[in-house]
Amino acid sequence: MPIEIPKDKWPGSVRQVVLGATAAEGGTRTSKVVVGGETCMPFMHFEGAIPNRPVVALEIRDRRPDDWSPLLVKTWENVIDDPAAWAKAAEEVGADAIQLTLSLTDSAGQPMSPETAVATVKAVLQASGLPLIVFGPGQSEVDNLLLVAVAEATKGERLALGICEDKNYRTIVATAMANDHVITARSPMDVNLAKQLNILISDMGLPLDRVIMDPTTGALGYGIEYGYSVMERLRLAALQGDAMTQLPMLVTPGYEAWKTKESKVGEGVPESWGDWLQRAINWETMTAIALLEAGANILVLRHPESLKQVEAAIQDLMTAPDMVSV
Amino acid sequence: MKEFTVRFDLGDKAVQVPSGTLLSEAAQLAGIDVNQPCGGQGRCGRCAVQILDGTVRRRSTLRLTTEDVALGYALACQTVVEGDVDVHVPAQEKIERRLTTDLTVAEVRVPSDYLFSADQSIRRVKLNLSEPNMDDQTDDLSRLLTALRQQVGLAPVTVSLATLRKLGGILREGQWEVTALLDTGTEVGEDLQPARLIDLLPGLVADIEPIWGAAIDIGTTTVTVWLVDLVSGQVRAQASEYNGQISRGEDVISRIVYAGKNSGDEELRQLVLATINSLIERVSQRAGEQAQDLSGRTVKAVVAGNSTMIHLLLGIPAASIRLSPFITAVNQPPLLTAQEVGIDIHPEATVDCLPGIASYVGADITAGVHASGMDLSEKITLFMDVGTNGEIVLGSEEWLVACACSAGPAFEGAGVANGMRATRGAIEEVWINNNDLEPNYRVIGGAKPAGICGSGLISLLAEMFITGIIDKAGNFNLHLETPRIREGAQGPEYVLAWKDETQTGKDIAITRVDVDNLLRTKGAIYAGYNVLAESVGVSMEMIEQMLIGGSFGKYINIEKAIQIGLLPDLPWDHFQFLGNTSVRGAYYALLDRKSRERITEIASKMTYIELSADNRFYDAFMSALFLPHTDLSKFPSVNGMFAG
Amino acid sequence: MALSGIQIYKLLPQTNCKECGFPTCLAFAMKLAAKQVELSACPYVTEESIALLAESSAPPIRLVSLKSDGYETKAGNEVVLFRHEKTFYNKPGLFVKVVDTESPEAIKAKISAADRYVVNYVGIELTVDGFAIEAASGDPEKFSAAVKLAREASKRPLILVSRDPSIISAGLKALEAGESALIHGADKSNWEVMAALAQEHKAALAVISTDLETSADLTEKIRGKGVEDLAIDPDTTGLGAMLTFNTIARRMALKKNFKPLGFPIIVFPKDLVAATQAISKYAGFVVIDDFKPDEVYPLLVLRQNIYTDPQKPIQVQPGVYEINNPNSEAPVLVTTNFSITYFSVANEVEGSGLPAWLMVCDAEGMSVLTAWAAGKFDAERIAKSVKGSDLASKVSPKRVVLPGHVAVLSGELEEELPGWDVRVGPREAVDIPKFLKEAL
């Protein structure tokens, strides 16, 4: 029976955003990451173009984290006190980019100084040639203080800077503009809030091809369905031609999955939860895969095994199946 | 339990109360009126009093600053007595007694086809009764009823005991010539009520003598009465006044809560009756006759109002209106008499409460729809009545859907730090200079400003947005060079008037919190009519006219209302402001039986849509919490302004 | 295609007679559009309208139900491509596969363990739905024995996996009376016999093909034989191929009302990643090779999440939540179980770094003000929640903090909770850290 396959012809497409600048472009990165550019829903090769594959970044910290699952600490034990070594290790296990989160305080409990933050970022840049995403600790004033210093000290590297939120976006956007960086715009799991933040940023004059949006998601079992649907809706809106949603999406399944009890706790939990390490890796992997299907362009993970599985899935999904001719 | 003395203003007003008594209760005992616009919920901060000496415990200090508390201020409704106390009651915000509407009688045209003898349910008939004699010993009532049947064809007719008591006297005083006033029946719901004798007057009253009727609109905030000559159909006097219940809660929810406490329901009933009766007295005087005679000769009243107001007026428990699944006790009350209801007109006068359709879409809306004429129009019409609650009706002659959204009182000046009602001293329009960010404003009555009213807030919000003082999300831009933008106690704010220019001697500023409040209010209204339209598959572009009712409509500047995304970006000629449509609908129903039937029909065909059960509302609301809207393509004219 | 409320309204009598139980014909029409009432509730609708409405309301994807003693697993009846457009209705059945070449002990042990498996997720008990028995032996007797073993170990519905009709026939005969299994399955060469078997045993039948045209051909032919309960298998191990097949099949059914593909999809994912995709993207039955709790648990949770109705208010489990390791001196903060309310309060408290007990009251998923207005969040309910917990023995001083929006409840709550110090907190969550630092 001949079938006429219904193809969606979308008027819009996702903007292409470049992370990292090589020497030729005024930076020192040995590779760049290009995300976005698709003209169809995730992996619908038969009806549109997907010029760039989704990428996986690994999260590292500027110092030994206080609240990570012991499983993760064990995995990275050899490098966990040295962000530069950690970055190198992340590159070695196959990450496409590094995501460095700065801490509120240093290991002595003192407030993180801009000088220390800059030194850390520079060490990481030196150790790995991958594009770098830098997040502040998540408190407006500290974020502004640290990120401005980092942005100025790394002018031209085309880092992605976060966290830019609706109550605190002006300073970070201004410094990204002045120093040729990209920003990640985070909004709390709502289509409208995501779009509103993009409008505010665009109103400041930052071109939208220098913005990545982080619509925020929950982990599997902890609200993933909201983030999942928000992402699908954002992507549909982008393809329908809504300019303010046509940005690549960055999500942090590593952060989300590894803060759940399922991943953090090994003892005193129900037997039906199964093996701790396998469960934790599955939790992160499945959270990431679900978000990948919903349109994620950059997935920030924490465990090398999850990274391996997600990279393999991306490779499979990026191969256009021959069963349907375009 | 221990008793303590609470003394007010160091005077002789002191009361003994048990430990743990609220200061507001003590004040009431002492006969001191402490204003409680939020109904004693600790939300509005208007009942602040100053503790001069003694021990109290503050359950909540919401809306008081740390300095206020240090100075001894406490919320009367949230503070309990734990020792002897001396309290100072500061001068309360005086409730202005008259609204601007009251000063200017709006032109009301009598419907051109109105014919008293054909349209009016009230009839005045002159009867010649045969005098009784020894051969005709028929009783007085039968004699009257026979005459009514034979001479004017009315039967059956019901007669009250009060009328029976004076029947014999009047027949004889008039020497068997009498004039009867009857209500010949109004179709209420599905039943035609039988004719009812309201009054009997001795002798034959001239046809040109007026017969009076009253159209009454009970708003949550404002009560309006029109006095109408039913013979000519003319409105002879109008008056409005704040609903006396305001001091017991500003919104319907607060009122319902208040009614549920002790004898709050009876107190509220008396308060609104007092308001209605004082208005009746006022319109009677204005109509120029001896007041008592006239109110005594007012034989019909039609009442419109939201469902809560009607319940409270009739003393019917309103609690279930507030509670999910939001059920009224009655949508269409039966015909009542003035005596039963407690309105000071002719005791036998008919009181006809118009039908509502749901807890939050009441008779004010069915009356408003009728007044707007949308139910007879081929055009797809959106009608909204914006008060503390926003009610929205969409449809045409074919179908009607309605919803209600809780807009909040921000556009009435409440819930905003320097908000006030649209009375003398209120800033009603604002312009801000694009270059130096200095404002210009116009004040009602040309006085020194005391605050900002709804229209002023809409215009201020639009101006701050256009000049970049706030961004599209309402965040203040603290990087701008002007002393008017500063960090206040509640976060960033913009000073509209410095203290030396104001009545109060304090700066008039608008804060980040106020901006959020206004965004929520306009967002709820915008989301309300959009979701309503979407739920029946109508897009904004399909709407051919937009009618706006409520006192809100009088002041609003369309351009600014579009700029902030309150009204949709339609051509300006699509909008029409109708003022108080509720009382106008009541007036039509008072005059004309056909109108009354139409309102019944409107109520029966209007479909109520509950927005709180609809997730789309939340989504639409979130997207409307932005200036003008998250979807910029919905406001091309505003976008164009920025592009230009 | 589904009709809108207004379109349906035009087919109704428009008399607003109220006999259907709704105040107006339009209200009834909107309920019909939302599939929340039956048209038969209207006594006056014309035959013509009934016919028109019946066509528009037929499900584009057939509901297929596998039944066994006391169990039922349903798939199909879906109406949208993206869950936010309405909701996904029938959670895909999760089946664990056993192979008839394994030892009887191994088969029994695997099935028993999976059959017993229960995991609690937010108060819901999740289990697997059934088992797939694969005939790797090629021997009808062995297969029949395996089916019998499965039936001894579990009463849950079964999927019988073989392309050989004689083997399937043996398996079907081993089933208990009255149950409906799924045969997997039919292909170009065996469909006719398989269809006859399905009809004889009232079983559902899966068609297997990597291309959609063959699948559609097969379902049409089998339907011609009178078998209506079908499923389709994309027969691929690739993620990309599965996603494309499933998406097109669902789109054809929903957008083109193309009946030959309007059936639930059955997937045999090669690994956990493929199973994840199958659950998110349109599978109606998912058959996994291994039974491992560390995989089954997250799969069941994902299925629960993806099939949550996005139209319903999002609720969190009522109860006491500990934030930042509260000790006895930490205050008890009260809020409602609307998830957005909960998340904003919990986030602010967490961000403050200060310890607190967060008492989440059951307010039917409404926010503080809405719940209060609707009478679902009052002093009595709050007191009940507090008393129902063991907080009284855990904290000293006993301080309970109300949201500022319901300051009005403080008096009543004091009466309901003697011995507790009732405080009024801020109205907005953002002010909580300041309140915790300064006012407590």
PDB file of N, CA and C in Angstrom, chain B residues 26-71:
ATOM      1  N   ALA B  26     -11.706  45.195  70.334  1.00  0.00           N
ATOM      2  CA  ALA B  26     -11.778  46.144  71.447  1.00  0.00           C
ATOM      3  C   ALA B  26     -12.263  47.503  70.955  1.00  0.00           C
ATOM      4  N   ALA B  27     -11.754  47.906  69.766  1.00  0.00           N
ATOM      5  CA  ALA B  27     -12.150  49.199  69.218  1.00  0.00           C
ATOM      6  C   ALA B  27     -13.647  49.199  68.924  1.00  0.00           C
ATOM      7  N   GLN B  28     -14.120  48.085  68.361  1.00  0.00           N
ATOM      8  CA  GLN B  28     -15.543  48.004  68.042  1.00  0.00           C
ATOM      9  C   GLN B  28     -16.382  48.122  69.311  1.00  0.00           C
ATOM     10  N   LEU B  29     -15.929  47.436  70.370  1.00  0.00           N
ATOM     11  CA  LEU B  29     -16.610  47.524  71.661  1.00  0.00           C
ATOM     12  C   LEU B  29     -16.656  48.959  72.162  1.00  0.00           C
ATOM     13  N   ALA B  30     -15.569  49.672  71.919  1.00  0.00           N
ATOM     14  CA  ALA B  30     -15.479  51.046  72.405  1.00  0.00           C
ATOM     15  C   ALA B  30     -16.182  52.021  71.470  1.00  0.00           C
ATOM     16  N   GLY B  31     -16.763  51.483  70.396  1.00  0.00           N
ATOM     17  CA  GLY B  31     -17.486  52.344  69.463  1.00  0.00           C
ATOM     18  C   GLY B  31     -16.589  53.139  68.547  1.00  0.00           C
ATOM     19  N   ILE B  32     -15.375  52.644  68.366  1.00  0.00           N
ATOM     20  CA  ILE B  32     -14.458  53.347  67.469  1.00  0.00           C
ATOM     21  C   ILE B  32     -14.382  52.589  66.155  1.00  0.00           C
ATOM     22  N   ASP B  33     -14.579  53.308  65.062  1.00  0.00           N
ATOM     23  CA  ASP B  33     -14.614  52.645  63.764  1.00  0.00           C
ATOM     24  C   ASP B  33     -13.205  52.544  63.205  1.00  0.00           C
ATOM     25  N   VAL B  34     -12.673  51.337  63.209  1.00  0.00           N
ATOM     26  CA  VAL B  34     -11.372  51.126  62.571  1.00  0.00           C
ATOM     27  C   VAL B  34     -11.643  50.511  61.198  1.00  0.00           C
ATOM     28  N   ASN B  35     -11.133  51.182  60.193  1.00  0.00           N
ATOM     29  CA  ASN B  35     -11.345  50.737  58.818  1.00  0.00           C
ATOM     30  C   ASN B  35     -10.669  49.387  58.582  1.00  0.00           C
ATOM     31  N   GLN B  36     -11.398  48.431  58.009  1.00  0.00           N
ATOM     32  CA  GLN B  36     -10.775  47.139  57.687  1.00  0.00           C
ATOM     33  C   GLN B  36     -11.116  46.716  56.265  1.00  0.00           C
ATOM     34  N   PRO B  37     -10.526  47.372  55.302  1.00  0.00           N
ATOM     35  CA  PRO B  37     -10.880  47.079  53.903  1.00  0.00           C
ATOM     36  C   PRO B  37     -10.695  45.612  53.538  1.00  0.00           C
ATOM     37  N   CYS B  38      -9.756  44.925  54.151  1.00  0.00           N
ATOM     38  CA  CYS B  38      -9.539  43.529  53.755  1.00  0.00           C
ATOM     39  C   CYS B  38     -10.379  42.595  54.611  1.00  0.00           C
ATOM     40  N   GLY B  39     -11.242  43.142  55.440  1.00  0.00           N
ATOM     41  CA  GLY B  39     -12.122  42.294  56.225  1.00  0.00           C
ATOM     42  C   GLY B  39     -11.442  41.673  57.430  1.00  0.00           C
ATOM     43  N   GLY B  40     -10.361  42.297  57.886  1.00  0.00           N
ATOM     44  CA  GLY B  40      -9.685  41.780  59.072  1.00  0.00           C
ATOM     45  C   GLY B  40      -8.798  40.585  58.783  1.00  0.00           C
ATOM     46  N   GLN B  41      -8.292  40.526  57.551  1.00  0.00           N
ATOM     47  CA  GLN B  41      -7.431  39.405  57.197  1.00  0.00           C
ATOM     48  C   GLN B  41      -5.954  39.719  57.353  1.00  0.00           C
ATOM     49  N   GLY B  42      -5.649  40.911  57.790  1.00  0.00           N
ATOM     50  CA  GLY B  42      -4.241  41.264  57.945  1.00  0.00           C
ATOM     51  C   GLY B  42      -3.536  41.460  56.623  1.00  0.00           C
ATOM     52  N   ARG B  43      -4.296  41.794  55.582  1.00  0.00           N
ATOM     53  CA  ARG B  43      -3.668  41.882  54.274  1.00  0.00           C
ATOM     54  C   ARG B  43      -3.398  43.308  53.818  1.00  0.00           C
ATOM     55  N   CYS B  44      -4.258  44.249  54.249  1.00  0.00           N
ATOM     56  CA  CYS B  44      -4.183  45.560  53.615  1.00  0.00           C
ATOM     57  C   CYS B  44      -3.364  46.564  54.415  1.00  0.00           C
ATOM     58  N   GLY B  45      -3.222  46.345  55.715  1.00  0.00           N
ATOM     59  CA  GLY B  45      -2.431  47.264  56.517  1.00  0.00           C
ATOM     60  C   GLY B  45      -3.114  48.590  56.824  1.00  0.00           C
ATOM     61  N   ARG B  46      -4.413  48.706  56.465  1.00  0.00           N
ATOM     62  CA  ARG B  46      -5.090  49.992  56.655  1.00  0.00           C
ATOM     63  C   ARG B  46      -5.570  50.193  58.094  1.00  0.00           C
ATOM     64  N   CYS B  47      -5.556  49.134  58.900  1.00  0.00           N
ATOM     65  CA  CYS B  47      -6.102  49.259  60.255  1.00  0.00           C
ATOM     66  C   CYS B  47      -4.990  49.536  61.271  1.00  0.00           C
ATOM     67  N   ALA B  48      -3.839  50.005  60.786  1.00  0.00           N
ATOM     68  CA  ALA B  48      -2.719  50.227  61.708  1.00  0.00           C
ATOM     69  C   ALA B  48      -3.083  51.224  62.808  1.00  0.00           C
ATOM     70  N   VAL B  49      -2.786  50.851  64.033  1.00  0.00           N
ATOM     71  CA  VAL B  49      -2.951  51.764  65.167  1.00  0.00           C
ATOM     72  C   VAL B  49      -1.613  51.834  65.896  1.00  0.00           C
ATOM     73  N   GLN B  50      -1.492  52.806  66.799  1.00  0.00           N
ATOM     74  CA  GLN B  50      -0.215  52.964  67.481  1.00  0.00           C
ATOM     75  C   GLN B  50      -0.369  52.582  68.951  1.00  0.00           C
ATOM     76  N   ILE B  51       0.503  51.696  69.407  1.00  0.00           N
ATOM     77  CA  ILE B  51       0.469  51.292  70.808  1.00  0.00           C
ATOM     78  C   ILE B  51       1.334  52.290  71.582  1.00  0.00           C
ATOM     79  N   LEU B  52       0.690  53.057  72.463  1.00  0.00           N
ATOM     80  CA  LEU B  52       1.446  54.066  73.208  1.00  0.00           C
ATOM     81  C   LEU B  52       2.089  53.442  74.431  1.00  0.00           C
ATOM     82  N   ASP B  53       1.380  52.455  74.986  1.00  0.00           N
ATOM     83  CA  ASP B  53       1.883  51.848  76.209  1.00  0.00           C
ATOM     84  C   ASP B  53       1.169  50.518  76.413  1.00  0.00           C
ATOM     85  N   GLY B  54       1.842  49.573  77.035  1.00  0.00           N
ATOM     86  CA  GLY B  54       1.184  48.323  77.388  1.00  0.00           C
ATOM     87  C   GLY B  54       1.671  47.146  76.568  1.00  0.00           C
ATOM     88  N   THR B  55       1.085  45.976  76.869  1.00  0.00           N
ATOM     89  CA  THR B  55       1.566  44.723  76.274  1.00  0.00           C
ATOM     90  C   THR B  55       0.581  44.176  75.263  1.00  0.00           C
ATOM     91  N   VAL B  56       1.073  44.002  74.067  1.00  0.00           N
ATOM     92  CA  VAL B  56       0.268  43.358  73.033  1.00  0.00           C
ATOM     93  C   VAL B  56       1.140  42.333  72.340  1.00  0.00           C
ATOM     94  N   ARG B  57       0.504  41.455  71.575  1.00  0.00           N
ATOM     95  CA  ARG B  57       1.277  40.531  70.754  1.00  0.00           C
ATOM     96  C   ARG B  57       0.815  40.670  69.305  1.00  0.00           C
ATOM     97  N   ARG B  58       1.806  40.925  68.435  1.00  0.00           N
ATOM     98  CA  ARG B  58       1.479  41.089  67.017  1.00  0.00           C
ATOM     99  C   ARG B  58       1.611  39.736  66.329  1.00  0.00           C
ATOM    100  N   ARG B  59       0.488  39.226  65.837  1.00  0.00           N
ATOM    101  CA  ARG B  59       0.555  37.967  65.096  1.00  0.00           C
ATOM    102  C   ARG B  59       1.232  38.195  63.763  1.00  0.00           C
ATOM    103  N   SER B  60       0.994  39.345  63.222  1.00  0.00           N
ATOM    104  CA  SER B  60       1.555  39.625  61.905  1.00  0.00           C
ATOM    105  C   SER B  60       1.845  41.111  61.835  1.00  0.00           C
ATOM    106  N   THR B  61       2.927  41.461  61.151  1.00  0.00           N
ATOM    107  CA  THR B  61       3.235  42.876  60.958  1.00  0.00           C
ATOM    108  C   THR B  61       3.362  43.167  59.473  1.00  0.00           C
ATOM    109  N   LEU B  62       2.647  42.381  58.710  1.00  0.00           N
ATOM    110  CA  LEU B  62       2.668  42.558  57.267  1.00  0.00           C
ATOM    111  C   LEU B  62       2.329  44.003  56.909  1.00  0.00           C
ATOM    112  N   ARG B  63       3.049  44.552  55.975  1.00  0.00           N
ATOM    113  CA  ARG B  63       2.825  45.913  55.476  1.00  0.00           C
ATOM    114  C   ARG B  63       3.298  46.991  56.467  1.00  0.00           C
ATOM    115  N   LEU B  64       3.836  46.592  57.593  1.00  0.00           N
ATOM    116  CA  LEU B  64       4.435  47.592  58.471  1.00  0.00           C
ATOM    117  C   LEU B  64       5.950  47.483  58.325  1.00  0.00           C
ATOM    118  N   THR B  65       6.629  48.613  58.328  1.00  0.00           N
ATOM    119  CA  THR B  65       8.087  48.556  58.242  1.00  0.00           C
ATOM    120  C   THR B  65       8.648  48.364  59.648  1.00  0.00           C
ATOM    121  N   THR B  66       9.922  48.036  59.701  1.00  0.00           N
ATOM    122  CA  THR B  66      10.545  47.876  61.014  1.00  0.00           C
ATOM    123  C   THR B  66      10.463  49.184  61.798  1.00  0.00           C
ATOM    124  N   GLU B  67      10.569  50.306  61.075  1.00  0.00           N
ATOM    125  CA  GLU B  67      10.465  51.604  61.768  1.00  0.00           C
ATOM    126  C   GLU B  67       9.065  51.790  62.350  1.00  0.00           C
ATOM    127  N   ASP B  68       8.060  51.403  61.528  1.00  0.00           N
ATOM    128  CA  ASP B  68       6.680  51.512  62.014  1.00  0.00           C
ATOM    129  C   ASP B  68       6.525  50.755  63.324  1.00  0.00           C
ATOM    130  N   VAL B  69       7.038  49.526  63.325  1.00  0.00           N
ATOM    131  CA  VAL B  69       6.891  48.686  64.512  1.00  0.00           C
ATOM    132  C   VAL B  69       7.635  49.315  65.689  1.00  0.00           C
ATOM    133  N   ALA B  70       8.802  49.859  65.404  1.00  0.00           N
ATOM    134  CA  ALA B  70       9.567  50.508  66.473  1.00  0.00           C
ATOM    135  C   ALA B  70       8.793  51.681  67.058  1.00  0.00           C
ATOM    136  N   LEU B  71       8.008  52.347  66.204  1.00  0.00           N
ATOM    137  CA  LEU B  71       7.214  53.482  66.686  1.00  0.00           C
ATOM    138  C   LEU B  71       5.943  53.017  67.392  1.00  0.00           C
TER     139      LEU B  71
END
